[in-house]
């Protein structure tokens, strides 16, 4: 069961660290009206029904997706389909009038237990419904590894994919964990999770804002 997400001071500090303002880019302060994010659908082997939740930071600069069951593994008797897990989030995002937003950076964290010769991959794709523009990032981890892992996806200002102005379009996030046995023994187990110390994954999506042009 997904527990309520408490936004403490340490997490709030992460929210405040979304891309800094730059002299040559029109970053705006978060709009005074709040954004509202709801999960329309959650599909995938990494996020069974009831295991994903979304929370928005108080200053509207970030939102956090929390999972409680996201594990990919190979070897040691694991099912043949367990090497890859994914989760497709379809989010309904209400944005205050006159503003648009883009995903500026994302922080992923988890734990990896990879035998020598094995490897793990974390991949994420981001796109707005009906838009041909898709941003995708991949991070690879090689065994031997028995430790927490972290990956950050960052996008330059000029390459940000902005939500259409004046139109509410669902935002899609497709994440994937994949573990490859490689040359590691078939009897050994390698796995990769996205989680935190309490068993939940907290993935933080930092938002960048700009004003829409006047019609």
XYZ file of N, CA and C in Angstrom:
645
model
N 0.853 -1.185 0.000
C 0.000 0.000 0.000
C 0.890 1.237 0.000
N 0.562 2.207 -0.845
C 1.371 3.415 -0.919
C 1.034 4.314 0.250
N 2.045 4.719 0.972
C 1.836 5.594 2.102
C 1.860 7.041 1.645
N 1.247 7.927 2.441
C 1.249 9.346 2.125
C 2.663 9.877 2.085
N 2.899 10.804 1.165
C 4.244 11.346 1.001
C 4.375 12.606 1.832
N 5.337 12.639 2.745
C 5.580 13.803 3.571
C 6.734 14.585 2.983
N 6.485 15.861 2.680
C 7.506 16.695 2.060
C 8.262 17.427 3.166
N 9.390 16.862 3.596
C 10.188 17.437 4.666
C 11.149 18.481 4.141
N 11.937 19.041 5.069
C 12.851 20.105 4.684
C 13.880 19.666 3.674
N 14.404 18.440 3.803
C 15.429 17.971 2.866
C 14.852 17.846 1.464
N 13.631 17.336 1.375
C 12.999 17.204 0.060
C 12.667 18.575 -0.499
N 12.195 19.478 0.361
C 11.884 20.827 -0.103
C 13.114 21.504 -0.672
N 14.273 21.220 -0.086
C 15.512 21.796 -0.613
C 15.790 21.273 -2.013
N 15.465 20.006 -2.259
C 15.635 19.468 -3.600
C 14.703 20.145 -4.572
N 13.460 20.415 -4.135
C 12.514 21.098 -5.005
C 13.057 22.456 -5.423
N 13.671 23.153 -4.474
C 14.165 24.496 -4.758
C 15.353 24.485 -5.693
N 15.929 23.308 -5.940
C 17.129 23.227 -6.766
C 16.825 22.932 -8.217
N 15.592 23.160 -8.667
C 15.287 23.051 -10.087
C 16.167 24.037 -10.830
N 16.263 23.901 -12.143
C 17.235 24.661 -12.913
C 17.309 26.120 -12.478
N 18.501 26.652 -12.220
C 18.628 28.031 -11.772
C 18.303 29.008 -12.891
N 17.893 30.216 -12.516
C 17.600 31.244 -13.514
C 18.871 31.609 -14.255
N 18.732 31.860 -15.559
C 19.862 32.224 -16.394
C 19.534 33.525 -17.109
N 20.551 34.323 -17.339
C 20.341 35.629 -17.949
C 19.759 35.515 -19.344
N 20.067 34.456 -20.068
C 19.626 34.338 -21.455
C 18.427 33.413 -21.601
N 17.715 33.117 -20.533
C 16.538 32.257 -20.629
C 15.404 32.836 -19.794
N 14.175 32.822 -20.317
C 13.054 33.488 -19.647
C 12.412 32.655 -18.553
N 13.176 32.184 -17.579
C 12.583 31.462 -16.466
C 11.699 32.419 -15.665
N 10.534 31.951 -15.299
C 9.601 32.744 -14.521
C 9.455 32.130 -13.129
N 9.019 32.963 -12.180
C 8.667 32.422 -10.877
C 7.460 31.519 -11.040
N 7.321 30.529 -10.176
C 6.134 29.684 -10.268
C 4.868 30.534 -10.201
N 3.851 30.227 -10.972
C 2.625 31.024 -10.964
C 1.959 30.982 -9.599
N 1.232 32.071 -9.228
C 0.604 32.118 -7.908
C -0.499 31.084 -7.746
N -1.219 30.786 -8.815
C -2.228 29.744 -8.766
C -1.514 28.400 -8.740
N -2.082 27.424 -8.091
C -1.409 26.136 -7.961
C -1.705 25.239 -9.158
N -0.719 24.416 -9.505
C -0.972 23.390 -10.503
C -1.621 22.201 -9.804
N -2.401 21.469 -10.558
C -3.056 20.279 -10.034
C -2.691 19.113 -10.927
N -2.123 18.073 -10.343
C -1.703 16.910 -11.112
C -2.453 15.694 -10.599
N -3.119 14.995 -11.509
C -3.833 13.775 -11.161
C -3.377 12.649 -12.077
N -3.387 11.460 -11.556
C -3.025 10.297 -12.358
C -4.258 9.821 -13.110
N -4.199 9.871 -14.444
C -5.305 9.378 -15.258
C -5.251 7.860 -15.340
N -4.093 7.336 -15.721
C -3.908 5.884 -15.785
C -2.486 5.535 -15.362
N -2.320 4.353 -14.815
C -1.017 3.801 -14.476
C -0.989 2.381 -15.011
N -0.080 2.120 -15.925
C -0.006 0.801 -16.539
C 1.430 0.308 -16.550
N 1.624 -0.956 -16.282
C 2.951 -1.530 -16.392
C 3.235 -2.543 -15.307
N 4.189 -3.396 -15.592
C 4.540 -4.454 -14.652
C 5.255 -3.924 -13.419
N 5.805 -2.706 -13.500
C 6.507 -2.136 -12.359
C 5.611 -1.325 -11.438
N 4.365 -1.126 -11.812
C 3.465 -0.306 -10.986
C 2.062 -0.897 -11.007
N 1.873 -2.063 -10.375
C 0.534 -2.641 -10.287
C -0.451 -1.654 -9.659
N -1.729 -1.877 -9.895
C -2.764 -0.978 -9.411
C -2.629 -0.723 -7.911
N -2.693 0.550 -7.544
C -2.607 0.925 -6.138
C -1.219 1.147 -5.606
N -0.183 1.076 -6.479
C 1.194 1.212 -5.995
C 1.868 2.490 -6.460
N 1.118 3.455 -7.022
C 1.710 4.713 -7.466
C 0.871 5.883 -6.970
N 1.554 6.964 -6.583
C 0.873 8.166 -6.120
C 1.680 9.380 -6.545
N 1.004 10.534 -6.672
C 1.651 11.767 -7.109
C 1.400 12.860 -6.081
N 2.442 13.623 -5.737
C 2.316 14.770 -4.832
C 3.017 15.962 -5.464
N 2.446 17.153 -5.294
C 3.005 18.390 -5.853
C 3.622 19.198 -4.725
N 4.804 19.771 -4.978
C 5.478 20.554 -3.947
C 4.697 21.839 -3.659
N 4.823 22.394 -2.447
C 4.062 23.595 -2.083
C 4.322 24.790 -2.988
N 5.534 24.907 -3.550
C 5.838 26.074 -4.386
C 5.656 25.795 -5.875
N 5.078 24.669 -6.219
C 4.745 24.328 -7.608
C 5.957 24.176 -8.516
N 7.133 23.947 -7.969
C 8.314 23.796 -8.817
C 8.653 22.337 -9.081
N 7.897 21.408 -8.505
C 8.226 19.997 -8.687
C 7.039 19.130 -8.306
N 7.029 17.924 -8.827
C 6.098 16.924 -8.326
C 6.845 15.611 -8.158
N 6.334 14.783 -7.277
C 6.990 13.537 -6.922
C 6.058 12.373 -7.191
N 6.555 11.383 -7.894
C 5.803 10.153 -8.128
C 6.374 9.083 -7.214
N 5.521 8.472 -6.432
C 5.947 7.488 -5.443
C 5.419 6.105 -5.799
N 6.328 5.122 -5.835
C 5.966 3.738 -6.121
C 6.306 2.851 -4.921
N 5.689 1.689 -4.861
C 6.017 0.759 -3.777
C 6.314 -0.650 -4.274
N 6.321 -0.857 -5.602
C 6.555 -2.221 -6.104
C 7.194 -2.133 -7.490
N 8.516 -1.904 -7.513
C 9.212 -1.690 -8.795
C 10.537 -2.435 -8.732
N 10.607 -3.639 -9.274
C 11.774 -4.515 -9.154
C 11.963 -5.323 -10.433
N 13.175 -5.289 -10.982
C 13.550 -6.132 -12.121
C 14.684 -7.044 -11.669
N 14.651 -8.336 -12.078
C 15.685 -9.268 -11.628
C 15.867 -10.413 -12.629
N 17.043 -11.010 -12.584
C 17.359 -12.171 -13.421
C 18.103 -13.192 -12.572
N 18.055 -14.459 -13.015
C 18.813 -15.519 -12.361
C 18.181 -15.973 -11.067
N 18.752 -17.052 -10.518
C 18.311 -17.534 -9.224
C 16.870 -17.986 -9.178
N 16.334 -18.457 -10.280
C 14.959 -18.917 -10.297
C 13.926 -17.850 -10.563
N 14.364 -16.629 -10.877
C 13.406 -15.560 -11.175
C 12.662 -15.874 -12.472
N 11.390 -15.502 -12.595
C 10.651 -15.731 -13.842
C 11.359 -15.089 -15.025
N 11.218 -15.701 -16.194
C 11.921 -15.200 -17.382
C 11.479 -13.795 -17.773
N 10.277 -13.396 -17.359
C 9.773 -12.066 -17.714
C 10.159 -10.999 -16.707
N 10.846 -11.373 -15.623
C 11.122 -10.428 -14.541
C 12.323 -9.531 -14.829
N 13.049 -9.797 -15.924
C 14.263 -9.015 -16.197
C 13.948 -7.581 -16.570
N 12.711 -7.316 -16.992
C 12.318 -5.967 -17.407
C 11.001 -5.592 -16.741
N 10.988 -4.410 -16.125
C 9.758 -3.859 -15.571
C 9.609 -2.426 -16.069
N 8.375 -2.019 -16.297
C 8.150 -0.657 -16.779
C 6.911 -0.072 -16.119
N 6.778 1.224 -16.227
C 5.595 1.901 -15.721
C 5.284 3.097 -16.605
N 4.080 3.121 -17.143
C 3.614 4.224 -17.979
C 2.622 5.041 -17.165
N 2.991 6.278 -16.860
C 2.114 7.197 -16.145
C 1.479 8.157 -17.133
N 0.174 8.269 -17.067
C -0.549 9.244 -17.875
C -1.149 10.253 -16.910
N -0.615 11.477 -16.912
C -0.970 12.478 -15.917
C -1.828 13.579 -16.525
N -2.865 13.979 -15.798
C -3.666 15.150 -16.161
C -3.101 16.328 -15.378
N -2.622 17.337 -16.093
C -1.957 18.470 -15.444
C -2.746 19.740 -15.733
N -3.297 20.341 -14.687
C -3.949 21.643 -14.822
C -2.917 22.720 -14.544
N -2.733 23.617 -15.502
C -1.746 24.686 -15.377
C -2.483 26.026 -15.308
N -2.106 26.922 -14.399
C -2.744 28.237 -14.330
C -2.701 28.957 -15.667
N -3.745 29.717 -15.953
C -3.823 30.426 -17.227
C -2.648 31.344 -17.459
N -2.163 31.360 -18.689
C -1.062 32.239 -19.052
C 0.310 31.653 -18.852
N 0.382 30.410 -18.372
C 1.674 29.776 -18.139
C 1.740 28.429 -18.854
N 2.954 28.011 -19.127
C 3.207 26.663 -19.594
C 4.388 26.112 -18.803
N 4.675 24.842 -18.958
C 5.737 24.229 -18.165
C 6.435 23.154 -18.984
N 7.615 22.783 -18.511
C 8.373 21.682 -19.091
C 9.107 20.976 -17.965
N 9.467 19.726 -18.218
C 10.253 18.985 -17.234
C 11.720 19.341 -17.431
N 12.307 20.006 -16.430
C 13.689 20.472 -16.540
C 14.687 19.413 -16.103
N 14.363 18.676 -15.030
C 15.256 17.614 -14.585
C 14.475 16.628 -13.732
N 15.006 15.414 -13.625
C 14.368 14.352 -12.860
C 15.434 13.617 -12.059
N 15.125 13.321 -10.805
C 16.024 12.554 -9.945
C 15.434 11.167 -9.704
N 16.187 10.136 -10.069
C 15.791 8.752 -9.807
C 16.759 8.147 -8.800
N 16.235 7.331 -7.896
C 17.075 6.649 -6.916
C 16.593 5.219 -6.739
N 17.514 4.347 -6.334
C 17.132 2.966 -6.092
C 18.287 2.184 -5.509
N 18.165 0.866 -5.597
C 19.216 -0.030 -5.105
C 19.493 -1.070 -6.178
N 20.781 -1.396 -6.352
C 21.182 -2.389 -7.340
C 22.046 -3.453 -6.685
N 21.735 -4.706 -6.983
C 22.565 -5.841 -6.591
C 22.899 -6.595 -7.872
N 24.026 -6.243 -8.478
C 24.417 -6.779 -9.779
C 25.681 -7.625 -9.629
N 25.604 -8.872 -10.071
C 26.764 -9.753 -10.032
C 27.784 -9.331 -11.093
N 29.020 -9.779 -10.915
C 30.051 -9.493 -11.911
C 29.600 -10.050 -13.262
N 29.650 -9.218 -14.277
C 29.213 -9.608 -15.620
C 27.790 -9.197 -15.940
N 26.996 -8.864 -14.934
C 25.621 -8.427 -15.146
C 25.572 -6.901 -15.266
N 24.464 -6.382 -15.769
C 24.291 -4.937 -15.893
C 22.827 -4.579 -15.713
N 22.591 -3.346 -15.382
C 21.233 -2.847 -15.215
C 21.061 -1.538 -15.958
N 19.832 -1.261 -16.404
C 19.527 -0.056 -17.173
C 18.285 0.604 -16.591
N 18.361 1.911 -16.423
C 17.189 2.715 -16.106
C 16.954 3.654 -17.274
N 15.739 3.646 -17.826
C 15.409 4.478 -18.974
C 14.095 5.191 -18.723
N 13.989 6.422 -19.224
C 12.754 7.185 -19.083
C 12.486 7.972 -20.357
N 11.211 8.034 -20.728
C 10.766 8.817 -21.885
C 9.656 9.752 -21.435
N 9.638 10.965 -21.990
C 8.682 11.984 -21.601
C 8.051 12.602 -22.849
N 6.733 12.692 -22.879
C 6.078 13.332 -24.019
C 4.658 13.747 -23.654
N 4.163 14.783 -24.368
C 2.804 15.245 -24.181
C 1.887 14.562 -25.190
N 0.670 14.281 -24.756
C -0.294 13.614 -25.620
C -0.475 14.397 -26.913
N -0.369 13.697 -28.038
C -0.556 14.312 -29.338
C 0.651 15.049 -29.870
N 1.761 15.056 -29.128
C 2.960 15.756 -29.577
C 3.975 14.768 -30.126
N 4.647 15.103 -31.244
C 5.658 14.204 -31.793
C 6.988 14.280 -31.051
N 7.143 15.268 -30.186
C 8.407 15.454 -29.480
C 8.478 14.547 -28.250
N 9.522 13.727 -28.196
C 9.747 12.846 -27.061
C 11.168 13.024 -26.561
N 11.318 13.197 -25.248
C 12.645 13.270 -24.634
C 12.905 11.948 -23.933
N 14.044 11.317 -24.214
C 14.372 10.019 -23.618
C 15.797 10.052 -23.074
N 15.999 9.409 -21.928
C 17.314 9.334 -21.300
C 17.541 7.911 -20.787
N 18.788 7.428 -20.887
C 19.135 6.074 -20.451
C 20.381 6.119 -19.573
N 20.367 5.346 -18.485
C 21.523 5.237 -17.589
C 21.832 3.756 -17.378
N 23.116 3.393 -17.503
C 23.548 1.996 -17.390
C 24.455 1.820 -16.177
N 24.255 0.703 -15.465
C 25.051 0.377 -14.281
C 25.622 -1.032 -14.467
N 26.905 -1.197 -14.210
C 27.585 -2.467 -14.432
C 27.996 -3.132 -13.116
N 27.859 -4.479 -13.077
C 28.306 -5.230 -11.920
C 29.810 -5.475 -11.973
N 30.421 -5.803 -10.834
C 29.734 -6.020 -9.566
C 29.324 -4.709 -8.901
N 28.122 -4.695 -8.368
C 27.591 -3.505 -7.708
C 26.600 -3.946 -6.639
N 26.788 -3.465 -5.447
C 25.895 -3.759 -4.329
C 25.748 -2.468 -3.542
N 24.883 -1.577 -4.049
C 24.822 -0.243 -3.452
C 23.593 0.495 -3.970
N 23.319 1.625 -3.323
C 22.288 2.517 -3.837
C 22.769 3.144 -5.145
N 21.835 3.431 -6.024
C 22.182 4.114 -7.265
C 21.334 5.373 -7.409
N 21.846 6.303 -8.182
C 21.119 7.539 -8.453
C 21.369 7.949 -9.888
N 20.341 8.469 -10.538
C 20.473 8.956 -11.907
C 19.670 10.243 -12.032
N 20.208 11.207 -12.763
C 19.527 12.479 -12.979
C 19.442 12.753 -14.471
N 18.226 13.025 -14.928
C 18.009 13.453 -16.307
C 17.883 14.966 -16.306
N 18.731 15.639 -17.084
C 18.686 17.093 -17.186
C 18.542 17.493 -18.648
N 17.821 18.583 -18.876
C 17.583 19.058 -20.228
C 17.983 20.518 -20.336
N 18.767 20.857 -21.357
C 19.119 22.251 -21.591
C 17.857 23.045 -21.917
N 17.895 24.334 -21.565
C 16.739 25.198 -21.784
C 16.238 25.135 -23.222
N 17.144 25.210 -24.180
C 16.753 25.243 -25.590
C 16.109 23.938 -26.043
N 16.313 22.842 -25.293
C 15.790 21.549 -25.694
C 14.583 21.109 -24.874
N 14.101 21.975 -23.983
C 12.935 21.618 -23.181
C 11.709 21.439 -24.075
N 10.911 20.438 -23.779
C 9.674 20.184 -24.504
C 8.535 20.781 -23.678
N 7.973 21.906 -24.172
C 6.984 22.653 -23.413
C 5.572 22.146 -23.691
N 4.737 22.219 -22.656
C 3.326 21.905 -22.830
C 2.695 22.966 -23.730
N 1.749 22.576 -24.590
C 1.103 23.560 -25.466
C 0.372 24.613 -24.642
N 0.465 25.866 -25.048
C -0.218 26.942 -24.345
C -1.718 26.902 -24.632
N -2.500 27.128 -23.590
C -3.941 27.225 -23.762
C -4.660 25.913 -23.972
N -3.938 24.792 -23.910
C -4.559 23.489 -24.124
C -4.067 22.541 -23.028
N -4.996 21.822 -22.432
C -4.603 20.829 -21.436
C -4.397 19.486 -22.122
N -3.163 19.035 -22.134
C -2.839 17.745 -22.738
C -2.183 16.867 -21.692
N -2.584 15.629 -21.660
C -2.017 14.714 -20.679
C -0.523 14.552 -20.907
N 0.198 14.439 -19.810
C 1.644 14.266 -19.862
C 1.974 12.813 -19.571
N 2.783 12.209 -20.421
C 3.120 10.792 -20.302
C 4.575 10.616 -19.883
N 4.777 9.749 -18.904
C 6.114 9.390 -18.435
C 6.214 7.878 -18.478
N 7.148 7.376 -19.249
C 7.347 5.924 -19.354
C 8.725 5.589 -18.816
N 8.779 4.913 -17.675
C 10.056 4.525 -17.091
C 10.248 3.020 -17.224
N 11.507 2.604 -17.213
C 11.831 1.188 -17.403
C 13.060 0.816 -16.595
N 13.011 -0.347 -15.969
C 14.179 -0.981 -15.372
C 14.436 -2.281 -16.115
N 15.709 -2.543 -16.470
C 16.061 -3.760 -17.180
C 17.367 -4.301 -16.599
N 17.390 -5.591 -16.299
C 18.593 -6.237 -15.782
C 19.029 -7.322 -16.757
N 20.278 -7.269 -17.181
C 20.831 -8.245 -18.119
C 21.815 -9.161 -17.387
N 21.644 -10.468 -17.539
C 22.511 -11.423 -16.842
C 23.929 -11.368 -17.364
N 24.109 -11.132 -18.654
C 25.442 -11.057 -19.226
C 26.219 -12.334 -19.006
N 27.443 -12.207 -18.502
C 28.295 -13.374 -18.276
C 28.229 -13.887 -16.843
N 27.313 -13.343 -16.038
C 27.207 -13.803 -14.654
C 26.583 -15.196 -14.617
N 26.865 -15.998 -13.577
C 26.314 -17.352 -13.490
C 24.787 -17.356 -13.471
N 24.184 -18.316 -14.156
C 22.724 -18.400 -14.216
C 22.114 -18.654 -12.843
N 22.882 -19.261 -11.942
C 22.360 -19.564 -10.614
C 22.358 -18.355 -9.679
N 23.096 -17.304 -10.054
C 23.177 -16.115 -9.200
C 22.029 -15.160 -9.535
N 21.677 -14.327 -8.586
C 20.579 -13.376 -8.764
C 21.119 -11.960 -8.851
N 20.662 -11.242 -9.850
C 20.944 -9.811 -9.963
C 19.608 -9.083 -10.028
N 19.526 -7.955 -9.345
C 18.267 -7.211 -9.393
C 18.529 -5.719 -9.280
N 17.509 -4.968 -9.639
C 17.584 -3.513 -9.591
C 16.207 -2.987 -9.227
N 16.167 -2.090 -8.252
C 14.905 -1.505 -7.834
C 14.986 0.007 -7.916
N 13.843 0.649 -7.947
C 13.755 2.082 -7.701
C 13.006 2.227 -6.388
N 13.738 2.584 -5.338
C 13.107 2.666 -4.031
C 13.920 3.543 -3.099
N 13.400 3.739 -1.897
C 14.117 4.457 -0.851
C 14.177 3.556 0.370
N 14.715 4.056 1.469
C 14.940 3.204 2.628
C 13.653 2.651 3.216
N 12.512 3.330 2.979
C 11.262 2.819 3.519
C 10.522 1.942 2.513
N 11.154 1.617 1.414
C 10.561 0.697 0.459
C 9.797 1.343 -0.661
N 9.742 2.680 -0.683
C 9.024 3.379 -1.750
C 10.012 4.110 -2.648
N 9.692 4.214 -3.913
C 10.485 5.055 -4.807
C 9.927 6.466 -4.774
N 10.787 7.426 -4.676
C 10.381 8.818 -4.762
C 11.153 9.457 -5.913
N 10.473 9.651 -7.012
C 11.086 10.235 -8.197
C 10.640 11.686 -8.306
N 11.590 12.603 -8.285
C 11.269 14.020 -8.245
C 11.427 14.626 -9.632
N 10.363 15.231 -10.124
C 10.358 15.893 -11.419
C 10.363 17.399 -11.202
N 11.465 18.062 -11.586
C 11.596 19.505 -11.419
C 10.995 20.215 -12.629
N 10.218 21.263 -12.361
C 9.534 21.979 -13.426
C 10.212 23.307 -13.733
N 10.228 23.675 -15.002
C 10.617 25.024 -15.430
C 9.357 25.703 -15.966
N 9.217 27.009 -15.707
C 8.008 27.747 -16.094
C 8.338 28.871 -17.056
N 7.415 29.202 -17.935
C 7.515 30.435 -18.717
C 6.097 30.891 -19.049
N 5.962 32.178 -19.317
C 4.664 32.733 -19.663
C 4.325 32.425 -21.114
N 3.056 32.165 -21.359
C 2.602 31.967 -22.731
C 2.474 33.316 -23.418
N 2.720 33.361 -24.724
C 2.559 34.649 -25.433
C 1.091 35.069 -25.453
N 0.854 36.374 -25.375
C -0.502 36.893 -25.417
C -1.095 36.700 -26.803
N -2.356 36.317 -26.823
C -3.029 36.114 -28.122
C -3.569 37.440 -28.641
